[in-house]
mmCIF file with all atom_site columns, C-alpha atoms in Angstrom:
data_model
loop_
_atom_site.group_PDB
_atom_site.id
_atom_site.type_symbol
_atom_site.label_atom_id
_atom_site.label_alt_id
_atom_site.label_comp_id
_atom_site.label_asym_id
_atom_site.label_entity_id
_atom_site.label_seq_id
_atom_site.pdbx_PDB_ins_code
_atom_site.Cartn_x
_atom_site.Cartn_y
_atom_site.Cartn_z
_atom_site.occupancy
_atom_site.B_iso_or_equiv
_atom_site.pdbx_formal_charge
_atom_site.auth_seq_id
_atom_site.auth_comp_id
_atom_site.auth_asym_id
_atom_site.auth_atom_id
_atom_site.pdbx_PDB_model_num
ATOM 1  C CA . MET A 1 1  ? 9.744   1.420  73.580  1.00 61.00 ? 26 MET A CA 1
ATOM 2  C CA . PRO A 1 2  ? 8.688   2.757  70.176  1.00 69.00 ? 27 PRO A CA 1
ATOM 3  C CA . ALA A 1 3  ? 5.055   3.565  69.587  1.00 71.00 ? 28 ALA A CA 1
ATOM 4  C CA . ILE A 1 4  ? 2.856   4.197  66.558  1.00 76.00 ? 29 ILE A CA 1
ATOM 5  C CA . VAL A 1 5  ? 1.097   7.522  66.955  1.00 77.00 ? 30 VAL A CA 1
ATOM 6  C CA . GLY A 1 6  ? -1.885  8.527  64.871  1.00 81.00 ? 31 GLY A CA 1
ATOM 7  C CA . ILE A 1 7  ? -2.933  12.062 64.017  1.00 85.00 ? 32 ILE A CA 1
ATOM 8  C CA . ALA A 1 8  ? -2.148  14.721 66.597  1.00 82.00 ? 33 ALA A CA 1
ATOM 9  C CA . GLN A 1 9  ? -3.491  18.270 66.332  1.00 86.00 ? 34 GLN A CA 1
ATOM 10 C CA . VAL A 1 10 ? -1.910  20.875 68.574  1.00 85.00 ? 35 VAL A CA 1
ATOM 11 C CA . VAL A 1 11 ? -3.965  24.033 68.847  1.00 87.00 ? 36 VAL A CA 1
ATOM 12 C CA . SER A 1 12 ? -1.603  25.885 71.163  1.00 85.00 ? 37 SER A CA 1
ATOM 13 C CA . VAL A 1 13 ? 1.207   25.326 73.626  1.00 82.00 ? 38 VAL A CA 1
ATOM 14 C CA . GLY A 1 14 ? 1.834   27.829 76.408  1.00 76.00 ? 39 GLY A CA 1
ATOM 15 C CA . SER A 1 15 ? 5.060   29.758 76.761  1.00 72.00 ? 40 SER A CA 1
ATOM 16 C CA . SER A 1 16 ? 6.417   27.309 79.339  1.00 68.00 ? 41 SER A CA 1
ATOM 17 C CA . GLY A 1 17 ? 4.574   24.219 78.064  1.00 76.00 ? 42 GLY A CA 1
ATOM 18 C CA . VAL A 1 18 ? 5.986   21.027 76.597  1.00 79.00 ? 43 VAL A CA 1
ATOM 19 C CA . PHE A 1 19 ? 4.521   18.952 73.739  1.00 81.00 ? 44 PHE A CA 1
ATOM 20 C CA . HIS A 1 20 ? 6.087   15.543 73.365  1.00 81.00 ? 45 HIS A CA 1
ATOM 21 C CA . ILE A 1 21 ? 5.300   12.433 71.324  1.00 79.00 ? 46 ILE A CA 1
ATOM 22 C CA . GLY A 1 22 ? 7.491   9.343  71.374  1.00 76.00 ? 47 GLY A CA 1
ATOM 23 C CA . ASP A 1 23 ? 10.589  8.405  73.314  1.00 79.00 ? 48 ASP A CA 1
ATOM 24 C CA . VAL A 1 24 ? 12.359  11.037 75.356  1.00 79.00 ? 49 VAL A CA 1
ATOM 25 C CA . PHE A 1 25 ? 15.453  11.053 77.536  1.00 83.00 ? 50 PHE A CA 1
ATOM 26 C CA . THR A 1 26 ? 14.697  14.194 79.528  1.00 80.00 ? 51 THR A CA 1
ATOM 27 C CA . ILE A 1 27 ? 12.326  17.155 79.510  1.00 78.00 ? 52 ILE A CA 1
ATOM 28 C CA . ASN A 1 28 ? 13.635  20.266 81.237  1.00 73.00 ? 53 ASN A CA 1
ATOM 29 C CA . PRO A 1 29 ? 11.466  23.195 82.326  1.00 66.00 ? 54 PRO A CA 1
ATOM 30 C CA . ILE A 1 30 ? 12.493  26.738 81.460  1.00 71.00 ? 55 ILE A CA 1
ATOM 31 C CA . SER A 1 31 ? 10.264  28.405 84.040  1.00 72.00 ? 56 SER A CA 1
ATOM 32 C CA . THR A 1 32 ? 9.039   27.701 87.564  1.00 73.00 ? 57 THR A CA 1
ATOM 33 C CA . ALA A 1 33 ? 6.105   28.684 89.739  1.00 76.00 ? 58 ALA A CA 1
ATOM 34 C CA . LYS A 1 34 ? 5.060   28.156 93.335  1.00 78.00 ? 59 LYS A CA 1
ATOM 35 C CA . THR A 1 35 ? 1.390   27.701 94.144  1.00 81.00 ? 60 THR A CA 1
ATOM 36 C CA . PHE A 1 36 ? -0.294  27.765 97.532  1.00 80.00 ? 61 PHE A CA 1
ATOM 37 C CA . ALA A 1 37 ? -3.810  26.304 97.681  1.00 81.00 ? 62 ALA A CA 1
ATOM 38 C CA . GLY A 1 38 ? -6.145  24.983 100.356 1.00 78.00 ? 63 GLY A CA 1
ATOM 39 C CA . ALA A 1 39 ? -7.832  21.616 100.659 1.00 78.00 ? 64 ALA A CA 1
ATOM 40 C CA . GLY A 1 40 ? -9.897  20.653 97.608  1.00 77.00 ? 65 GLY A CA 1
ATOM 41 C CA . SER A 1 41 ? -8.616  23.527 95.472  1.00 80.00 ? 66 SER A CA 1
ATOM 42 C CA . PHE A 1 42 ? -7.613  21.551 92.376  1.00 81.00 ? 67 PHE A CA 1
ATOM 43 C CA . ILE A 1 43 ? -10.368 18.915 92.425  1.00 81.00 ? 68 ILE A CA 1
ATOM 44 C CA . THR A 1 44 ? -12.317 18.775 89.160  1.00 80.00 ? 69 THR A CA 1
ATOM 45 C CA . GLY A 1 45 ? -15.148 16.582 87.969  1.00 80.00 ? 70 GLY A CA 1
ATOM 46 C CA . ARG A 1 46 ? -18.816 15.891 88.570  1.00 84.00 ? 71 ARG A CA 1
ATOM 47 C CA . GLY A 1 47 ? -20.431 14.985 91.857  1.00 84.00 ? 72 GLY A CA 1
ATOM 48 C CA . ILE A 1 48 ? -17.389 15.537 94.042  1.00 83.00 ? 73 ILE A CA 1
ATOM 49 C CA . SER A 1 49 ? -17.900 16.362 97.703  1.00 82.00 ? 74 SER A CA 1
ATOM 50 C CA . VAL A 1 50 ? -15.126 17.721 99.876  1.00 79.00 ? 75 VAL A CA 1
ATOM 51 C CA . TYR A 1 51 ? -15.591 17.608 103.640 1.00 80.00 ? 76 TYR A CA 1
ATOM 52 C CA . ASN A 1 52 ? -12.953 19.700 105.318 1.00 78.00 ? 77 ASN A CA 1
ATOM 53 C CA . GLU A 1 53 ? -13.640 20.675 108.886 1.00 78.00 ? 78 GLU A CA 1
ATOM 54 C CA . SER A 1 54 ? -10.437 22.614 109.470 1.00 76.00 ? 79 SER A CA 1
ATOM 55 C CA . SER A 1 55 ? -8.354  24.093 106.670 1.00 72.00 ? 80 SER A CA 1
ATOM 56 C CA . LEU A 1 56 ? -5.059  25.931 106.900 1.00 75.00 ? 81 LEU A CA 1
ATOM 57 C CA . THR A 1 57 ? -2.814  26.797 103.983 1.00 76.00 ? 82 THR A CA 1
ATOM 58 C CA . TYR A 1 58 ? 0.691   27.449 105.305 1.00 75.00 ? 83 TYR A CA 1
ATOM 59 C CA . THR A 1 59 ? 2.175   30.098 103.005 1.00 77.00 ? 84 THR A CA 1
ATOM 60 C CA . VAL A 1 60 ? 5.266   31.158 104.944 1.00 77.00 ? 85 VAL A CA 1
ATOM 61 C CA . ASP A 1 61 ? 8.312   30.175 102.891 1.00 76.00 ? 86 ASP A CA 1
ATOM 62 C CA . ASP A 1 62 ? 11.463  30.265 105.022 1.00 77.00 ? 87 ASP A CA 1
ATOM 63 C CA . GLU A 1 63 ? 13.734  28.981 102.257 1.00 73.00 ? 88 GLU A CA 1
ATOM 64 C CA . VAL A 1 64 ? 16.191  31.464 100.827 1.00 74.00 ? 89 VAL A CA 1
ATOM 65 C CA . MET A 1 65 ? 16.293  29.718 97.441  1.00 73.00 ? 90 MET A CA 1
ATOM 66 C CA . ASP A 1 66 ? 14.292  26.969 95.760  1.00 73.00 ? 91 ASP A CA 1
ATOM 67 C CA . GLN A 1 67 ? 15.602  24.478 93.220  1.00 72.00 ? 92 GLN A CA 1
ATOM 68 C CA . GLY A 1 68 ? 17.118  26.377 90.321  1.00 70.00 ? 93 GLY A CA 1
ATOM 69 C CA . ILE A 1 69 ? 16.681  25.936 86.583  1.00 67.00 ? 94 ILE A CA 1
ATOM 70 C CA . ASN A 1 70 ? 20.008  27.502 85.609  1.00 69.00 ? 95 ASN A CA 1
ATOM 71 C CA . PHE A 1 71 ? 21.257  24.598 83.465  1.00 68.00 ? 96 PHE A CA 1
ATOM 72 C CA . ASN A 1 72 ? 17.946  23.741 81.727  1.00 62.00 ? 97 ASN A CA 1
ATOM 73 C CA . LEU A 1 73 ? 18.563  25.522 78.447  1.00 58.00 ? 98 LEU A CA 1
#
């Protein structure tokens, strides 16, 4: 569905970032990353309380290969 977009100012876009306005069929990444983090690691904001009695971040990766990005050029 078409949209009317006002002024957009882009200060910077990272090397693997995507900036998109309007309709799009597909957006393909050109890089990947794997992140391991414990409970409450990515919570942001004011007045947030995290009660975690037992935390374990399982970082053993038994997979030989993850999903590839070979055809996303």
